PDB file of C-alpha atoms and ligand atoms in Angstrom:
ATOM      1  CA  MET A1052     103.068 156.715 153.568  1.00  0.00           C
ATOM      2  CA  ALA A1053      99.555 155.638 154.599  1.00  0.00           C
ATOM      3  CA  LEU A1054      97.992 153.879 151.628  1.00  0.00           C
ATOM      4  CA  LYS A1055      94.314 152.951 151.443  1.00  0.00           C
ATOM      5  CA  PRO A1056      94.257 149.170 151.964  1.00  0.00           C
ATOM      6  CA  LEU A1057      92.976 146.846 149.256  1.00  0.00           C
ATOM      7  CA  ILE A1058      91.252 143.640 150.281  1.00  0.00           C
ATOM      8  CA  ALA A1059      91.111 141.414 147.216  1.00  0.00           C
ATOM      9  CA  GLY A1060      89.411 138.037 146.914  1.00  0.00           C
ATOM     10  CA  ASN A1061      90.676 135.382 144.518  1.00  0.00           C
ATOM     11  CA  TRP A1062      87.954 132.825 143.921  1.00  0.00           C
ATOM     12  CA  LYS A1063      90.309 130.645 141.822  1.00  0.00           C
ATOM     13  CA  MET A1064      88.325 127.932 139.960  1.00  0.00           C
ATOM     14  CA  ASN A1065      85.345 128.205 142.304  1.00  0.00           C
ATOM     15  CA  GLY A1066      81.940 129.738 141.790  1.00  0.00           C
ATOM     16  CA  VAL A1067      78.878 129.321 139.603  1.00  0.00           C
ATOM     17  CA  GLY A1068      75.869 131.541 138.986  1.00  0.00           C
ATOM     18  CA  ALA A1069      74.472 130.878 142.460  1.00  0.00           C
ATOM     19  CA  SER A1070      77.679 132.295 143.967  1.00  0.00           C
ATOM     20  CA  LEU A1071      76.692 135.736 142.732  1.00  0.00           C
ATOM     21  CA  ASP A1072      74.551 136.063 145.868  1.00  0.00           C
ATOM     22  CA  GLU A1073      77.780 135.989 147.942  1.00  0.00           C
ATOM     23  CA  ALA A1074      79.310 138.637 145.697  1.00  0.00           C
ATOM     24  CA  ARG A1075      76.227 140.808 146.029  1.00  0.00           C
ATOM     25  CA  ALA A1076      76.380 140.484 149.845  1.00  0.00           C
ATOM     26  CA  ILE A1077      80.028 141.567 149.739  1.00  0.00           C
ATOM     27  CA  ALA A1078      79.141 144.484 147.470  1.00  0.00           C
ATOM     28  CA  GLU A1079      76.426 145.617 149.873  1.00  0.00           C
ATOM     29  CA  GLY A1080      78.763 145.264 152.863  1.00  0.00           C
ATOM     30  CA  ALA A1081      81.425 147.256 151.029  1.00  0.00           C
ATOM     31  CA  ALA A1082      79.316 150.394 151.261  1.00  0.00           C
ATOM     32  CA  ALA A1083      79.948 150.580 155.025  1.00  0.00           C
ATOM     33  CA  LEU A1084      83.687 149.877 154.741  1.00  0.00           C
ATOM     34  CA  THR A1085      84.840 153.212 153.395  1.00  0.00           C
ATOM     35  CA  SER A1086      88.427 152.993 154.663  1.00  0.00           C
ATOM     36  CA  VAL A1087      89.296 150.017 152.420  1.00  0.00           C
ATOM     37  CA  ASP A1088      88.967 149.178 148.737  1.00  0.00           C
ATOM     38  CA  LEU A1089      87.309 145.832 147.998  1.00  0.00           C
ATOM     39  CA  LEU A1090      87.888 143.670 144.936  1.00  0.00           C
ATOM     40  CA  LEU A1091      86.660 140.221 143.906  1.00  0.00           C
ATOM     41  CA  CYS A1092      88.332 138.167 141.185  1.00  0.00           C
ATOM     42  CA  PRO A1093      85.909 135.391 140.157  1.00  0.00           C
ATOM     43  CA  PRO A1094      86.424 132.898 137.325  1.00  0.00           C
ATOM     44  CA  ALA A1095      86.219 134.522 133.877  1.00  0.00           C
ATOM     45  CA  THR A1096      82.769 133.002 133.307  1.00  0.00           C
ATOM     46  CA  LEU A1097      81.312 135.120 136.136  1.00  0.00           C
ATOM     47  CA  ILE A1098      83.008 138.471 135.528  1.00  0.00           C
ATOM     48  CA  GLY A1099      80.319 139.985 133.319  1.00  0.00           C
ATOM     49  CA  ARG A1100      77.448 138.806 135.483  1.00  0.00           C
ATOM     50  CA  MET A1101      79.199 139.822 138.698  1.00  0.00           C
ATOM     51  CA  ALA A1102      79.962 143.270 137.306  1.00  0.00           C
ATOM     52  CA  ALA A1103      76.300 143.689 136.346  1.00  0.00           C
ATOM     53  CA  ARG A1104      75.031 142.373 139.693  1.00  0.00           C
ATOM     54  CA  CYS A1105      77.367 144.649 141.680  1.00  0.00           C
ATOM     55  CA  ALA A1106      77.103 147.749 139.492  1.00  0.00           C
ATOM     56  CA  GLY A1107      76.703 150.937 141.495  1.00  0.00           C
ATOM     57  CA  THR A1108      78.464 149.499 144.559  1.00  0.00           C
ATOM     58  CA  PRO A1109      82.084 150.120 145.640  1.00  0.00           C
ATOM     59  CA  LEU A1110      83.067 146.487 144.905  1.00  0.00           C
ATOM     60  CA  ALA A1111      85.559 146.267 142.032  1.00  0.00           C
ATOM     61  CA  ILE A1112      85.783 143.161 139.838  1.00  0.00           C
ATOM     62  CA  GLY A1113      88.949 141.579 138.459  1.00  0.00           C
ATOM     63  CA  GLY A1114      90.225 138.667 136.396  1.00  0.00           C
ATOM     64  CA  GLN A1115      92.645 135.978 137.589  1.00  0.00           C
ATOM     65  CA  ASP A1116      94.949 135.886 134.570  1.00  0.00           C
ATOM     66  CA  CYS A1117      95.237 137.313 131.065  1.00  0.00           C
ATOM     67  CA  HIS A1118      97.057 136.562 127.837  1.00  0.00           C
ATOM     68  CA  THR A1119      99.848 138.782 126.568  1.00  0.00           C
ATOM     69  CA  GLU A1120      97.985 139.473 123.300  1.00  0.00           C
ATOM     70  CA  ILE A1121      94.744 141.403 122.772  1.00  0.00           C
ATOM     71  CA  ALA A1122      93.154 138.776 120.487  1.00  0.00           C
ATOM     72  CA  GLY A1123      94.108 135.879 118.256  1.00  0.00           C
ATOM     73  CA  ALA A1124      94.409 132.118 117.867  1.00  0.00           C
ATOM     74  CA  PHE A1125      94.956 131.253 121.533  1.00  0.00           C
ATOM     75  CA  THR A1126      92.312 128.644 122.339  1.00  0.00           C
ATOM     76  CA  GLY A1127      91.088 128.813 125.907  1.00  0.00           C
ATOM     77  CA  ASP A1128      92.818 132.063 126.787  1.00  0.00           C
ATOM     78  CA  VAL A1129      91.279 135.391 127.825  1.00  0.00           C
ATOM     79  CA  SER A1130      92.783 138.773 126.958  1.00  0.00           C
ATOM     80  CA  ALA A1131      93.052 141.862 129.100  1.00  0.00           C
ATOM     81  CA  ALA A1132      90.845 143.654 126.563  1.00  0.00           C
ATOM     82  CA  MET A1133      88.130 141.014 127.083  1.00  0.00           C
ATOM     83  CA  LEU A1134      88.355 141.350 130.853  1.00  0.00           C
ATOM     84  CA  ALA A1135      88.005 145.118 130.606  1.00  0.00           C
ATOM     85  CA  ASP A1136      85.098 144.714 128.199  1.00  0.00           C
ATOM     86  CA  ALA A1137      83.369 142.362 130.679  1.00  0.00           C
ATOM     87  CA  GLY A1138      83.617 144.939 133.466  1.00  0.00           C
ATOM     88  CA  ALA A1139      86.918 144.152 135.182  1.00  0.00           C
ATOM     89  CA  SER A1140      89.175 146.900 136.492  1.00  0.00           C
ATOM     90  CA  HIS A1141      91.979 144.642 137.802  1.00  0.00           C
ATOM     91  CA  VAL A1142      93.673 141.382 136.862  1.00  0.00           C
ATOM     92  CA  ILE A1143      95.878 139.037 138.886  1.00  0.00           C
ATOM     93  CA  VAL A1144      99.023 137.956 137.032  1.00  0.00           C
ATOM     94  CA  GLY A1145     101.721 135.510 138.063  1.00  0.00           C
ATOM     95  CA  HIS A1146      99.790 133.740 140.813  1.00  0.00           C
ATOM     96  CA  SER A1147     101.938 130.884 142.134  1.00  0.00           C
ATOM     97  CA  GLU A1148      99.376 128.391 140.809  1.00  0.00           C
ATOM     98  CA  ARG A1149     100.003 129.804 137.315  1.00  0.00           C
ATOM     99  CA  ARG A1150     103.764 129.892 137.841  1.00  0.00           C
ATOM    100  CA  THR A1151     103.825 126.294 139.149  1.00  0.00           C
ATOM    101  CA  LEU A1152     101.045 124.521 137.258  1.00  0.00           C
ATOM    102  CA  HIS A1153     101.400 126.395 133.953  1.00  0.00           C
ATOM    103  CA  GLY A1154     105.151 127.044 134.003  1.00  0.00           C
ATOM    104  CA  GLU A1155     104.785 130.815 133.890  1.00  0.00           C
ATOM    105  CA  THR A1156     108.068 132.711 134.200  1.00  0.00           C
ATOM    106  CA  SER A1157     108.544 136.220 135.559  1.00  0.00           C
ATOM    107  CA  ALA A1158     109.323 137.369 132.006  1.00  0.00           C
ATOM    108  CA  LEU A1159     105.900 136.143 130.864  1.00  0.00           C
ATOM    109  CA  VAL A1160     104.243 137.654 133.942  1.00  0.00           C
ATOM    110  CA  ARG A1161     105.800 140.997 133.051  1.00  0.00           C
ATOM    111  CA  GLN A1162     104.367 140.762 129.504  1.00  0.00           C
ATOM    112  CA  LYS A1163     100.946 139.932 130.925  1.00  0.00           C
ATOM    113  CA  ALA A1164     101.154 142.885 133.290  1.00  0.00           C
ATOM    114  CA  GLU A1165     102.069 145.139 130.367  1.00  0.00           C
ATOM    115  CA  ALA A1166      99.071 143.816 128.416  1.00  0.00           C
ATOM    116  CA  ALA A1167      96.865 144.608 131.426  1.00  0.00           C
ATOM    117  CA  LEU A1168      98.198 148.160 131.754  1.00  0.00           C
ATOM    118  CA  ALA A1169      97.709 148.752 128.033  1.00  0.00           C
ATOM    119  CA  GLN A1170      93.999 148.031 128.545  1.00  0.00           C
ATOM    120  CA  GLY A1171      93.730 150.274 131.598  1.00  0.00           C
ATOM    121  CA  LEU A1172      93.570 147.379 134.062  1.00  0.00           C
ATOM    122  CA  VAL A1173      95.457 147.412 137.354  1.00  0.00           C
ATOM    123  CA  ALA A1174      97.852 144.448 137.413  1.00  0.00           C
ATOM    124  CA  ILE A1175      98.082 142.551 140.705  1.00  0.00           C
ATOM    125  CA  ILE A1176     101.471 140.877 140.426  1.00  0.00           C
ATOM    126  CA  CYS A1177     101.996 137.860 142.678  1.00  0.00           C
ATOM    127  CA  ILE A1178     105.371 136.771 144.006  1.00  0.00           C
ATOM    128  CA  GLY A1179     106.424 134.399 146.762  1.00  0.00           C
ATOM    129  CA  GLU A1180     108.926 131.781 147.833  1.00  0.00           C
ATOM    130  CA  THR A1181     108.515 128.018 148.142  1.00  0.00           C
ATOM    131  CA  LEU A1182     109.107 126.214 151.421  1.00  0.00           C
ATOM    132  CA  ALA A1183     112.453 124.918 150.152  1.00  0.00           C
ATOM    133  CA  GLU A1184     113.546 128.445 149.277  1.00  0.00           C
ATOM    134  CA  ARG A1185     112.497 129.735 152.691  1.00  0.00           C
ATOM    135  CA  GLU A1186     114.301 126.914 154.480  1.00  0.00           C
ATOM    136  CA  ALA A1187     117.404 127.688 152.436  1.00  0.00           C
ATOM    137  CA  GLY A1188     117.279 131.281 153.689  1.00  0.00           C
ATOM    138  CA  ARG A1189     116.613 132.605 150.182  1.00  0.00           C
ATOM    139  CA  THR A1190     113.192 134.246 150.688  1.00  0.00           C
ATOM    140  CA  LEU A1191     114.209 137.862 150.141  1.00  0.00           C
ATOM    141  CA  ALA A1192     116.504 137.059 147.228  1.00  0.00           C
ATOM    142  CA  VAL A1193     113.734 135.055 145.514  1.00  0.00           C
ATOM    143  CA  VAL A1194     110.956 137.616 145.914  1.00  0.00           C
ATOM    144  CA  ILE A1195     113.159 140.551 144.926  1.00  0.00           C
ATOM    145  CA  ASP A1196     114.279 138.666 141.830  1.00  0.00           C
ATOM    146  CA  GLN A1197     110.622 137.930 140.955  1.00  0.00           C
ATOM    147  CA  LEU A1198     109.693 141.566 141.562  1.00  0.00           C
ATOM    148  CA  GLN A1199     112.476 142.935 139.345  1.00  0.00           C
ATOM    149  CA  ALA A1200     111.652 140.545 136.507  1.00  0.00           C
ATOM    150  CA  SER A1201     107.841 140.805 136.702  1.00  0.00           C
ATOM    151  CA  LEU A1202     107.391 144.558 137.034  1.00  0.00           C
ATOM    152  CA  PRO A1203     106.002 146.140 133.831  1.00  0.00           C
ATOM    153  CA  ALA A1204     107.037 149.390 132.212  1.00  0.00           C
ATOM    154  CA  GLY A1205     104.681 152.069 133.502  1.00  0.00           C
ATOM    155  CA  ALA A1206     104.448 150.621 137.008  1.00  0.00           C
ATOM    156  CA  ASP A1207     103.333 153.039 139.721  1.00  0.00           C
ATOM    157  CA  GLY A1208     100.823 153.253 142.545  1.00  0.00           C
ATOM    158  CA  HIS A1209      97.910 153.591 140.124  1.00  0.00           C
ATOM    159  CA  THR A1210      98.809 150.791 137.727  1.00  0.00           C
ATOM    160  CA  VAL A1211     100.183 147.927 139.814  1.00  0.00           C
ATOM    161  CA  VAL A1212      99.676 146.174 143.124  1.00  0.00           C
ATOM    162  CA  ILE A1213     102.175 143.613 144.435  1.00  0.00           C
ATOM    163  CA  ALA A1214     100.912 140.558 146.310  1.00  0.00           C
ATOM    164  CA  TYR A1215     103.433 138.683 148.430  1.00  0.00           C
ATOM    165  CA  GLU A1216     102.126 135.134 148.774  1.00  0.00           C
ATOM    166  CA  PRO A1217     104.486 132.543 150.260  1.00  0.00           C
ATOM    167  CA  VAL A1218     103.674 129.401 148.252  1.00  0.00           C
ATOM    168  CA  TRP A1219     103.716 127.241 151.377  1.00  0.00           C
ATOM    169  CA  ALA A1220     101.130 129.466 153.092  1.00  0.00           C
ATOM    170  CA  ILE A1221      98.530 129.211 150.323  1.00  0.00           C
ATOM    171  CA  GLY A1222      95.579 127.053 151.296  1.00  0.00           C
ATOM    172  CA  THR A1223      97.510 125.395 154.117  1.00  0.00           C
ATOM    173  CA  GLY A1224      96.357 127.347 157.166  1.00  0.00           C
ATOM    174  CA  LYS A1225     100.008 128.226 157.815  1.00  0.00           C
ATOM    175  CA  THR A1226     101.253 131.800 157.829  1.00  0.00           C
ATOM    176  CA  PRO A1227     104.700 133.292 158.321  1.00  0.00           C
ATOM    177  CA  THR A1228     105.321 135.063 161.617  1.00  0.00           C
ATOM    178  CA  SER A1229     104.461 138.749 161.700  1.00  0.00           C
ATOM    179  CA  ALA A1230     108.169 139.533 161.880  1.00  0.00           C
ATOM    180  CA  ASP A1231     108.797 137.493 158.725  1.00  0.00           C
ATOM    181  CA  VAL A1232     105.977 139.216 156.813  1.00  0.00           C
ATOM    182  CA  ALA A1233     107.199 142.630 157.946  1.00  0.00           C
ATOM    183  CA  GLU A1234     110.767 141.817 156.879  1.00  0.00           C
ATOM    184  CA  VAL A1235     109.694 140.751 153.372  1.00  0.00           C
ATOM    185  CA  HIS A1236     107.389 143.753 152.908  1.00  0.00           C
ATOM    186  CA  ALA A1237     110.118 146.146 154.040  1.00  0.00           C
ATOM    187  CA  GLY A1238     112.499 144.554 151.543  1.00  0.00           C
ATOM    188  CA  LEU A1239     109.926 144.802 148.748  1.00  0.00           C
ATOM    189  CA  ARG A1240     109.165 148.441 149.566  1.00  0.00           C
ATOM    190  CA  ALA A1241     112.857 149.335 149.497  1.00  0.00           C
ATOM    191  CA  GLU A1242     113.270 147.584 146.158  1.00  0.00           C
ATOM    192  CA  LEU A1243     110.189 149.307 144.663  1.00  0.00           C
ATOM    193  CA  VAL A1244     111.564 152.693 145.713  1.00  0.00           C
ATOM    194  CA  ARG A1245     114.978 151.784 144.294  1.00  0.00           C
ATOM    195  CA  LEU A1246     113.481 150.626 140.977  1.00  0.00           C
ATOM    196  CA  LEU A1247     110.777 153.257 140.481  1.00  0.00           C
ATOM    197  CA  GLY A1248     111.878 156.167 142.652  1.00  0.00           C
ATOM    198  CA  ALA A1249     110.083 157.255 145.814  1.00  0.00           C
ATOM    199  CA  ASP A1250     107.331 159.101 143.934  1.00  0.00           C
ATOM    200  CA  LYS A1251     106.218 155.949 142.100  1.00  0.00           C
ATOM    201  CA  GLY A1252     107.482 153.179 144.379  1.00  0.00           C
ATOM    202  CA  ALA A1253     106.165 154.379 147.743  1.00  0.00           C
ATOM    203  CA  PRO A1254     102.464 154.451 146.679  1.00  0.00           C
ATOM    204  CA  VAL A1255     102.428 150.882 145.268  1.00  0.00           C
ATOM    205  CA  ARG A1256     100.211 148.772 147.496  1.00  0.00           C
ATOM    206  CA  LEU A1257     101.835 145.634 148.921  1.00  0.00           C
ATOM    207  CA  LEU A1258      99.327 142.904 149.773  1.00  0.00           C
ATOM    208  CA  TYR A1259      99.971 139.842 151.890  1.00  0.00           C
ATOM    209  CA  GLY A1260      98.307 136.583 150.797  1.00  0.00           C
ATOM    210  CA  GLY A1261      98.285 133.030 152.149  1.00  0.00           C
ATOM    211  CA  SER A1262      95.761 131.673 154.667  1.00  0.00           C
ATOM    212  CA  VAL A1263      94.370 135.105 155.583  1.00  0.00           C
ATOM    213  CA  LYS A1264      91.217 134.653 157.650  1.00  0.00           C
ATOM    214  CA  PRO A1265      89.114 136.741 160.041  1.00  0.00           C
ATOM    215  CA  SER A1266      91.134 135.553 163.052  1.00  0.00           C
ATOM    216  CA  ASN A1267      94.569 136.637 161.747  1.00  0.00           C
ATOM    217  CA  ALA A1268      93.673 139.589 159.503  1.00  0.00           C
ATOM    218  CA  ALA A1269      93.974 142.343 162.107  1.00  0.00           C
ATOM    219  CA  GLU A1270      97.504 141.352 163.133  1.00  0.00           C
ATOM    220  CA  LEU A1271      98.740 140.939 159.555  1.00  0.00           C
ATOM    221  CA  MET A1272      97.105 144.120 158.269  1.00  0.00           C
ATOM    222  CA  ALA A1273      98.588 146.213 161.104  1.00  0.00           C
ATOM    223  CA  LEU A1274     102.154 145.437 159.984  1.00  0.00           C
ATOM    224  CA  PRO A1275     104.189 148.214 158.376  1.00  0.00           C
ATOM    225  CA  ASP A1276     104.083 148.159 154.571  1.00  0.00           C
ATOM    226  CA  VAL A1277     101.196 145.676 154.513  1.00  0.00           C
ATOM    227  CA  ASN A1278      98.603 147.558 152.496  1.00  0.00           C
ATOM    228  CA  GLY A1279      95.934 144.884 152.237  1.00  0.00           C
ATOM    229  CA  ALA A1280      95.376 141.207 151.553  1.00  0.00           C
ATOM    230  CA  LEU A1281      94.872 138.773 148.710  1.00  0.00           C
ATOM    231  CA  VAL A1282      92.416 136.239 150.090  1.00  0.00           C
ATOM    232  CA  GLY A1283      91.658 132.815 148.614  1.00  0.00           C
ATOM    233  CA  GLY A1284      89.392 130.416 150.485  1.00  0.00           C
ATOM    234  CA  ALA A1285      87.987 132.979 152.919  1.00  0.00           C
ATOM    235  CA  SER A1286      86.810 135.198 150.052  1.00  0.00           C
ATOM    236  CA  LEU A1287      84.212 132.632 148.994  1.00  0.00           C
ATOM    237  CA  LYS A1288      82.037 133.371 152.030  1.00  0.00           C
ATOM    238  CA  SER A1289      80.764 136.927 152.261  1.00  0.00           C
ATOM    239  CA  ALA A1290      80.765 136.928 156.078  1.00  0.00           C
ATOM    240  CA  ASP A1291      84.423 135.885 156.261  1.00  0.00           C
ATOM    241  CA  PHE A1292      85.558 138.261 153.528  1.00  0.00           C
ATOM    242  CA  LEU A1293      83.715 141.198 155.083  1.00  0.00           C
ATOM    243  CA  ALA A1294      85.099 140.301 158.511  1.00  0.00           C
ATOM    244  CA  ILE A1295      88.639 140.425 157.072  1.00  0.00           C
ATOM    245  CA  ALA A1296      87.920 143.806 155.491  1.00  0.00           C
ATOM    246  CA  ALA A1297      86.460 145.098 158.745  1.00  0.00           C
ATOM    247  CA  ALA A1298      89.577 143.990 160.650  1.00  0.00           C
ATOM    248  CA  VAL A1299      91.840 146.328 158.702  1.00  0.00           C
TER     249      VAL A1299
HETATM  250  P1  13P B2177      94.225 131.077 150.639  1.00  0.00           P
HETATM  251  O1  13P B2177      93.738 132.371 151.253  1.00  0.00           O
HETATM  252  O2  13P B2177      93.145 130.089 150.399  1.00  0.00           O
HETATM  253  O3  13P B2177      95.412 130.542 151.373  1.00  0.00           O
HETATM  254  O4  13P B2177      94.754 131.450 149.157  1.00  0.00           O
HETATM  255  C1  13P B2177      95.624 132.516 149.008  1.00  0.00           C
HETATM  256  C2  13P B2177      95.749 132.802 147.572  1.00  0.00           C
HETATM  257  O5  13P B2177      96.338 132.054 146.816  1.00  0.00           O
HETATM  258  C3  13P B2177      95.124 134.031 147.061  1.00  0.00           C
HETATM  259  O6  13P B2177      95.557 134.333 145.780  1.00  0.00           O
END
C-alpha cells in the first residue's frame, strides 16, 4: 500500500522564540511539497507560538511527550489536552530518551498513547533497540515486543504512527544498512497486520529515525515499508529539513 510519507522533526530540548523563523521557513517550504506531510515537534514552550506563526500552512505541530492524565497535581508535566489546546495535532510518546532517561516502560507509553488518542491527537510511538540488543541478534524481538506493549486501543492508520529509531543511531551519525532497516520495517508491518488486521495495520505509517540527513534521506525513504522519517538534529535547520522532505 502506498502511504503518504510523513516527515516529522523532533526539536528535543532545543529552540527559543527566535527559532520560530526556522519553523516559518519550513511552513512556507511545505506548500510546495504536496506529496509529503510535514510535522514539527518543538518544546512545549513553543507549541502555541509555532502554531500561531504557521497557521494556514500545511505544517502540522506536535508535542514531544504527554502525561497519561488530562489534568491534576503533576508538577512539570503537560497533558495531551493541553497540547491539543495549544494547537498540536500530534504527540511523540516513548522516545528512547524518555524510555532511557525517565525510565518509561512500554506499558506507560501505551497509556500515554491512549491519552493522546482520547484528545484527538495522533500518537507517534517510538521503538528501537540498543547497540547491545542489536549485537546480541535481538533487534526484531525487542522492537516487536515494544510494539505489542506500546500500541494503544483504537490504533489504526489515522490515530497512530510508529517510529523505528535504533537507539545507537540517534545523534551519532551512524545508520543501519538499508537491508537492516528494510528487515525491521517488514517485521513491524507484518506484526501490525497481525495485531490490527490488514484494514487497520497496513495504513499505519512506519517512520525511520536516527541520523537522517539530506545525504541519506533518499535511500532510506525509498525502502519498502518506510513511510517517512523522524528527524532530530537536521530538523533544526529549515534548509536541511526541507531537503530531507524533498528527497522523499
Ligand atoms: P537525530 O536525527 O539527531 O539522530 O535524532 C533522531 C531522533 O531521536 C528523532 O526523534
